CSV table of C-alpha atoms and ligand atoms in Angstrom, one decimal:
chain,number,residue,atom,x,y,z
A,1,UNK,CA,90.1,-84.4,-57.4
A,2,UNK,CA,87.6,-84.8,-55.4
A,3,UNK,CA,84.9,-84.0,-57.9
A,4,UNK,CA,86.9,-86.4,-59.9
A,5,UNK,CA,86.3,-89.3,-57.4
A,6,UNK,CA,82.8,-88.4,-56.8
A,7,UNK,CA,82.1,-88.6,-60.9
A,8,UNK,CA,84.0,-92.1,-60.4
A,9,UNK,CA,81.9,-93.2,-57.8
A,10,UNK,CA,78.7,-92.1,-59.5
A,11,UNK,CA,80.0,-94.0,-62.6
A,12,UNK,CA,80.8,-97.1,-60.8
A,13,UNK,CA,77.5,-97.9,-58.9
A,14,UNK,CA,75.4,-96.7,-61.9
A,15,UNK,CA,77.3,-99.2,-63.4
A,16,UNK,CA,76.7,-102.0,-60.8
A,17,UNK,CA,72.8,-101.0,-60.9
A,18,UNK,CA,72.4,-101.2,-64.8
A,19,UNK,CA,74.2,-104.5,-64.6
A,20,UNK,CA,71.9,-105.9,-62.2
A,21,UNK,CA,69.1,-107.8,-64.2
A,22,UNK,CA,65.5,-108.4,-62.8
A,23,UNK,CA,65.8,-111.5,-61.2
A,24,UNK,CA,63.4,-114.7,-62.5
A,25,UNK,CA,63.0,-116.4,-59.3
A,26,UNK,CA,60.3,-115.2,-56.8
A,27,UNK,CA,62.4,-115.9,-54.2
A,28,UNK,CA,65.0,-113.5,-55.6
A,29,UNK,CA,63.1,-110.5,-56.3
A,30,UNK,CA,62.6,-107.7,-53.9
A,31,UNK,CA,59.3,-106.6,-53.3
A,32,UNK,CA,59.6,-103.1,-54.7
A,33,UNK,CA,60.6,-105.3,-57.9
A,34,UNK,CA,57.7,-107.2,-58.1
A,35,UNK,CA,55.3,-104.8,-60.1
A,36,UNK,CA,58.2,-105.0,-62.7
A,37,UNK,CA,58.2,-108.5,-62.7
A,38,UNK,CA,54.7,-108.9,-63.1
A,39,UNK,CA,54.8,-106.3,-66.0
A,40,UNK,CA,58.0,-108.1,-67.9
A,41,UNK,CA,56.1,-111.6,-67.4
A,42,UNK,CA,52.7,-110.6,-68.7
A,43,UNK,CA,51.6,-111.5,-65.7
A,44,UNK,CA,53.0,-115.2,-66.2
A,45,UNK,CA,54.3,-117.4,-63.4
A,46,UNK,CA,56.0,-120.5,-64.4
A,47,UNK,CA,55.4,-123.3,-61.3
A,48,UNK,CA,57.8,-126.1,-61.9
A,49,UNK,CA,57.0,-129.5,-59.9
A,50,UNK,CA,59.3,-131.9,-59.0
A,51,UNK,CA,59.1,-134.9,-56.2
A,52,UNK,CA,61.1,-136.5,-53.8
A,53,UNK,CA,61.8,-140.1,-54.6
A,54,UNK,CA,64.7,-142.7,-55.5
A,55,UNK,CA,66.2,-142.3,-59.1
A,56,UNK,CA,67.8,-145.3,-59.2
A,57,UNK,CA,70.7,-146.1,-57.2
A,58,UNK,CA,72.8,-143.3,-58.5
A,59,UNK,CA,71.1,-140.3,-59.4
A,60,UNK,CA,69.5,-137.6,-56.8
A,61,UNK,CA,66.1,-138.2,-54.9
A,62,UNK,CA,65.2,-134.4,-56.4
A,63,UNK,CA,66.2,-135.4,-60.0
A,64,UNK,CA,62.7,-134.1,-61.4
A,65,UNK,CA,63.0,-131.1,-59.1
A,66,UNK,CA,66.4,-130.3,-60.2
A,67,UNK,CA,65.5,-131.0,-63.7
A,68,UNK,CA,62.6,-128.7,-64.0
A,69,UNK,CA,64.1,-126.1,-61.7
A,70,UNK,CA,67.2,-126.0,-64.3
A,71,UNK,CA,65.0,-126.2,-67.1
A,72,UNK,CA,62.8,-123.3,-66.2
A,73,UNK,CA,65.9,-121.4,-65.0
A,74,UNK,CA,67.4,-121.6,-68.5
A,75,UNK,CA,64.3,-120.5,-70.4
A,76,UNK,CA,63.8,-117.7,-69.0
A,77,UNK,CA,66.4,-116.1,-69.9
A,78,UNK,CA,65.7,-116.4,-73.2
A,79,UNK,CA,61.8,-115.4,-72.4
A,80,UNK,CA,61.1,-113.9,-69.0
A,81,UNK,CA,58.7,-115.1,-66.9
A,82,UNK,CA,58.5,-115.4,-62.5
A,83,UNK,CA,59.4,-118.8,-61.3
A,84,UNK,CA,58.0,-120.0,-58.2
A,85,UNK,CA,60.4,-121.8,-55.5
A,86,UNK,CA,60.5,-125.1,-55.0
A,87,UNK,CA,57.7,-127.6,-54.9
A,88,UNK,CA,57.8,-130.9,-54.5
A,89,UNK,CA,54.5,-132.2,-53.5
A,90,UNK,CA,53.0,-134.5,-55.9
A,91,UNK,CA,51.3,-138.1,-56.7
A,92,UNK,CA,54.1,-140.6,-55.5
A,93,UNK,CA,52.7,-143.4,-53.6
A,94,UNK,CA,54.3,-146.2,-55.6
A,95,UNK,CA,57.6,-145.0,-54.1
A,96,UNK,CA,56.8,-145.3,-50.4
A,97,UNK,CA,59.3,-148.3,-50.2
A,98,UNK,CA,62.0,-146.5,-51.0
A,99,UNK,CA,64.6,-144.5,-48.5
A,100,UNK,CA,63.9,-140.8,-49.2
A,101,UNK,CA,60.5,-140.8,-50.9
A,102,UNK,CA,58.4,-137.9,-49.9
A,103,UNK,CA,54.3,-138.8,-50.2
A,104,UNK,CA,51.7,-136.3,-48.6
A,105,UNK,CA,48.4,-137.8,-48.5
A,106,UNK,CA,46.5,-137.1,-51.7
A,107,UNK,CA,44.0,-134.3,-50.1
A,108,UNK,CA,47.0,-133.0,-49.1
A,109,UNK,CA,48.9,-132.7,-52.4
A,110,UNK,CA,45.4,-131.8,-53.8
A,111,UNK,CA,44.8,-128.7,-51.3
A,112,UNK,CA,48.3,-127.6,-51.4
A,113,UNK,CA,48.2,-127.4,-55.4
A,114,UNK,CA,45.1,-125.2,-55.5
A,115,UNK,CA,46.3,-122.8,-52.5
A,116,UNK,CA,49.6,-122.4,-54.4
A,117,UNK,CA,47.6,-121.2,-57.4
A,118,UNK,CA,45.4,-119.5,-55.4
A,119,UNK,CA,48.1,-117.2,-53.8
A,120,UNK,CA,50.3,-116.9,-57.2
A,121,UNK,CA,47.1,-115.4,-58.5
A,122,UNK,CA,46.5,-113.4,-55.5
A,123,UNK,CA,49.9,-111.4,-55.7
A,124,UNK,CA,48.8,-110.3,-59.4
A,125,UNK,CA,49.6,-113.5,-62.1
A,126,UNK,CA,46.9,-114.3,-64.1
A,127,UNK,CA,48.9,-117.1,-66.0
A,128,UNK,CA,50.4,-120.3,-64.1
A,129,UNK,CA,52.3,-122.2,-66.3
A,130,UNK,CA,53.4,-126.0,-65.1
A,131,UNK,CA,56.2,-127.6,-65.8
A,132,UNK,CA,56.2,-130.7,-64.5
A,133,UNK,CA,59.2,-133.3,-64.0
A,134,UNK,CA,57.6,-136.3,-62.8
A,135,UNK,CA,55.9,-139.2,-65.0
A,136,UNK,CA,53.7,-140.0,-61.7
A,137,UNK,CA,52.0,-136.5,-61.6
A,138,UNK,CA,50.3,-135.8,-65.1
A,139,UNK,CA,46.7,-137.6,-64.2
A,140,UNK,CA,46.4,-135.4,-61.0
A,141,UNK,CA,47.7,-132.4,-62.7
A,142,UNK,CA,44.8,-132.9,-65.4
A,143,UNK,CA,42.2,-133.6,-62.8
A,144,UNK,CA,43.2,-130.7,-60.9
A,145,UNK,CA,43.0,-128.6,-63.8
A,146,UNK,CA,39.7,-129.9,-65.0
A,147,UNK,CA,38.5,-129.4,-61.8
A,148,UNK,CA,39.3,-125.4,-61.9
A,149,UNK,CA,36.3,-125.2,-64.2
A,150,UNK,CA,33.9,-126.0,-61.0
A,151,UNK,CA,34.2,-122.2,-60.0
A,152,UNK,CA,35.1,-119.2,-61.0
A,153,UNK,CA,38.9,-118.6,-61.2
A,154,UNK,CA,40.3,-115.4,-62.5
A,155,UNK,CA,43.3,-116.9,-63.5
A,156,UNK,CA,44.2,-119.7,-66.3
A,157,UNK,CA,46.8,-122.6,-65.7
A,158,UNK,CA,48.7,-124.0,-68.4
A,159,UNK,CA,50.2,-127.5,-68.5
A,160,UNK,CA,53.1,-127.8,-70.9
A,161,UNK,CA,52.8,-130.6,-72.7
A,162,UNK,CA,55.3,-131.4,-75.2
A,163,UNK,CA,54.1,-133.4,-78.5
A,164,UNK,CA,56.6,-135.8,-80.3
A,165,UNK,CA,59.0,-134.1,-82.4
A,166,UNK,CA,59.7,-136.0,-85.3
A,167,UNK,CA,63.2,-134.9,-86.0
A,168,UNK,CA,64.4,-134.7,-82.8
A,169,UNK,CA,63.1,-138.2,-81.9
A,170,UNK,CA,64.8,-139.5,-85.2
A,171,UNK,CA,68.1,-138.2,-84.1
A,172,UNK,CA,67.7,-139.1,-80.1
A,173,UNK,CA,67.3,-142.8,-81.1
A,174,UNK,CA,70.5,-142.4,-83.2
A,175,UNK,CA,72.2,-141.5,-80.1
A,176,UNK,CA,70.4,-143.6,-77.4
A,177,UNK,CA,72.4,-146.8,-76.5
A,178,UNK,CA,69.8,-148.9,-74.2
A,179,UNK,CA,66.1,-150.1,-75.3
A,180,UNK,CA,64.1,-147.2,-75.7
A,181,UNK,CA,61.1,-149.1,-74.8
A,182,UNK,CA,62.5,-149.5,-70.9
A,183,UNK,CA,64.2,-146.2,-70.6
A,184,UNK,CA,61.3,-145.0,-68.2
A,185,UNK,CA,62.9,-143.9,-64.7
A,186,UNK,CA,66.4,-143.1,-63.6
A,187,UNK,CA,67.2,-144.6,-67.1
A,188,UNK,CA,69.3,-143.8,-70.1
A,189,UNK,CA,67.6,-140.7,-71.0
A,190,UNK,CA,66.9,-139.2,-67.6
A,191,UNK,CA,70.5,-139.5,-66.4
A,192,UNK,CA,71.8,-138.2,-69.4
A,193,UNK,CA,69.9,-134.9,-68.8
A,194,UNK,CA,71.3,-135.0,-65.1
A,195,UNK,CA,74.6,-135.9,-66.1
A,196,UNK,CA,74.6,-132.4,-68.0
A,197,UNK,CA,72.9,-130.3,-65.7
A,198,UNK,CA,74.6,-131.4,-62.4
A,199,UNK,CA,77.1,-133.4,-62.9
A,200,UNK,CA,78.4,-133.2,-59.3
A,201,UNK,CA,75.3,-134.7,-58.0
A,202,UNK,CA,75.9,-138.2,-59.7
A,203,UNK,CA,77.3,-141.4,-58.8
A,204,UNK,CA,77.5,-142.7,-61.8
A,205,UNK,CA,79.8,-145.8,-60.5
A,206,UNK,CA,76.6,-146.8,-58.7
A,207,UNK,CA,74.4,-146.9,-62.1
A,208,UNK,CA,74.5,-150.5,-63.0
A,209,UNK,CA,74.7,-151.8,-59.2
A,210,UNK,CA,70.5,-152.6,-59.2
A,211,UNK,CA,68.7,-153.9,-62.0
A,212,UNK,CA,66.0,-151.4,-63.7
A,213,UNK,CA,64.8,-154.1,-66.1
A,214,UNK,CA,61.0,-154.7,-66.5
A,215,UNK,CA,60.2,-158.3,-63.9
A,216,UNK,CA,56.7,-158.7,-65.7
A,217,UNK,CA,55.4,-160.1,-62.2
A,218,UNK,CA,51.6,-159.3,-63.1
A,219,UNK,CA,50.1,-160.0,-66.3
A,220,UNK,CA,46.3,-159.0,-66.6
A,221,UNK,CA,45.3,-158.4,-69.7
A,222,UNK,CA,43.5,-154.8,-70.0
A,223,UNK,CA,43.2,-154.2,-66.3
A,224,UNK,CA,44.8,-151.5,-64.4
A,225,UNK,CA,45.8,-152.0,-60.9
A,226,UNK,CA,47.7,-149.4,-58.7
A,227,UNK,CA,50.5,-152.2,-58.0
A,228,UNK,CA,51.2,-152.6,-61.7
A,229,UNK,CA,54.4,-150.0,-61.6
A,230,UNK,CA,55.8,-151.8,-58.0
A,231,UNK,CA,54.8,-155.4,-60.2
A,232,UNK,CA,57.7,-154.4,-62.9
A,233,UNK,CA,59.6,-152.3,-61.6
A,234,UNK,CA,60.3,-153.3,-57.8
A,235,UNK,CA,63.6,-151.2,-57.3
A,236,UNK,CA,61.7,-148.0,-58.8
A,237,UNK,CA,64.1,-148.0,-61.3
A,238,UNK,CA,63.7,-148.5,-65.3
A,239,UNK,CA,66.3,-148.2,-67.7
A,240,UNK,CA,69.9,-148.0,-67.5
A,241,UNK,CA,71.5,-145.3,-66.5
A,242,UNK,CA,75.0,-146.6,-67.0
A,243,UNK,CA,74.4,-145.9,-70.3
A,244,UNK,CA,73.8,-142.3,-70.4
A,245,UNK,CA,76.2,-139.5,-71.5
A,246,UNK,CA,76.9,-135.8,-71.2
A,247,UNK,CA,75.9,-135.5,-75.1
A,248,UNK,CA,72.8,-136.9,-75.4
A,249,UNK,CA,71.8,-134.9,-72.2
A,250,UNK,CA,72.9,-131.7,-73.9
A,251,UNK,CA,71.3,-132.8,-77.1
A,252,UNK,CA,67.9,-133.5,-74.8
A,253,UNK,CA,68.2,-130.4,-72.8
A,254,UNK,CA,69.1,-127.9,-75.9
A,255,UNK,CA,65.7,-129.2,-77.2
A,256,UNK,CA,63.6,-129.0,-74.2
A,257,UNK,CA,64.6,-125.4,-73.4
A,258,UNK,CA,63.9,-124.4,-76.8
A,259,UNK,CA,60.5,-125.9,-77.0
A,260,UNK,CA,59.3,-124.8,-73.7
A,261,UNK,CA,60.6,-121.1,-74.5
A,262,UNK,CA,58.0,-121.2,-77.7
A,263,UNK,CA,55.3,-122.2,-75.2
A,264,UNK,CA,55.9,-119.5,-72.8
A,265,UNK,CA,56.3,-116.8,-75.7
A,266,UNK,CA,52.6,-118.3,-76.7
A,267,UNK,CA,51.4,-118.2,-73.5
A,268,UNK,CA,52.3,-114.4,-72.6
A,269,UNK,CA,50.9,-113.4,-75.9
A,270,UNK,CA,47.4,-115.2,-75.2
A,271,UNK,CA,44.7,-113.6,-74.5
A,272,UNK,CA,41.8,-115.9,-75.5
A,273,UNK,CA,41.8,-118.6,-73.0
A,274,UNK,CA,41.3,-116.1,-70.0
A,275,UNK,CA,38.6,-114.2,-72.3
A,276,UNK,CA,36.7,-118.0,-73.1
A,277,UNK,CA,36.9,-119.0,-69.3
A,278,UNK,CA,35.1,-115.6,-68.6
A,279,UNK,CA,32.5,-116.2,-70.9
A,280,UNK,CA,31.9,-119.5,-69.4
A,281,UNK,CA,31.8,-118.9,-65.9
A,282,UNK,CA,29.3,-115.8,-67.1
A,283,UNK,CA,27.0,-118.6,-69.0
A,284,UNK,CA,27.2,-120.6,-66.0
A,285,UNK,CA,26.3,-117.8,-63.8
A,286,UNK,CA,23.4,-116.9,-66.3
A,287,UNK,CA,21.2,-120.1,-65.4
A,288,UNK,CA,20.7,-119.6,-62.1
A,289,UNK,CA,19.3,-115.9,-62.7
B,301,ZN,ZN1,62.2,-138.7,-62.6
């Protein structure tokens, strides 16, 4: 009887251990599993970057962060990679007049991103994939990445930049209710995404309580000025969040997850980027020999 009990206990516990999957989140891994995570991810770490800023009167301040984290979490179920913990340090100077905005000085966000990439690499990753959710970040991210060529790095940073997919866009526009040109921030598209991922956080009854229309308060031909966004959208709201739907959210997120998964597969299999980077730095170094 005792031996049966022992056998039963062994089976039960091995069943539990077998059912335990290797977590994708860096912060959920145990240190003794880290080398397995490195191997399974092909030394690839996703760095989802969000921001803390107002998203209309109805969607959470962490909308972009929540979005990229949900996106990454679902993608790595199909294609394993390690996902770096919450990162919400980016360019958001244009929303400092709104409550809840967290805008660190430019020097700090630059140094933090560089130090973060260096630390990810020091832990054994040689591929870092930036999955960005915030519209005010791409110029900063691209300039940061271009600057990585200024000194030798033994890791590569990849920036996921989805290209226009005609079939998806045609169907998206059919489902979309509001003016797509003006749907830029906390509008129908983004609100639908959050409504699908985290309906519990949405305050949809407030979505129409402010205007997300372009105010056209500054009209200078062919001229850029940093106040352009505030001039157009003083409520830091661009679009009509009230027209969002769960169906549009599901349609968008299914597509964004699938398309990120295929990029992730390509990055994990990629050997050329690091090889060319090494060749490039070797040539740079050979100039002063
Ligand atoms: Zn956003």
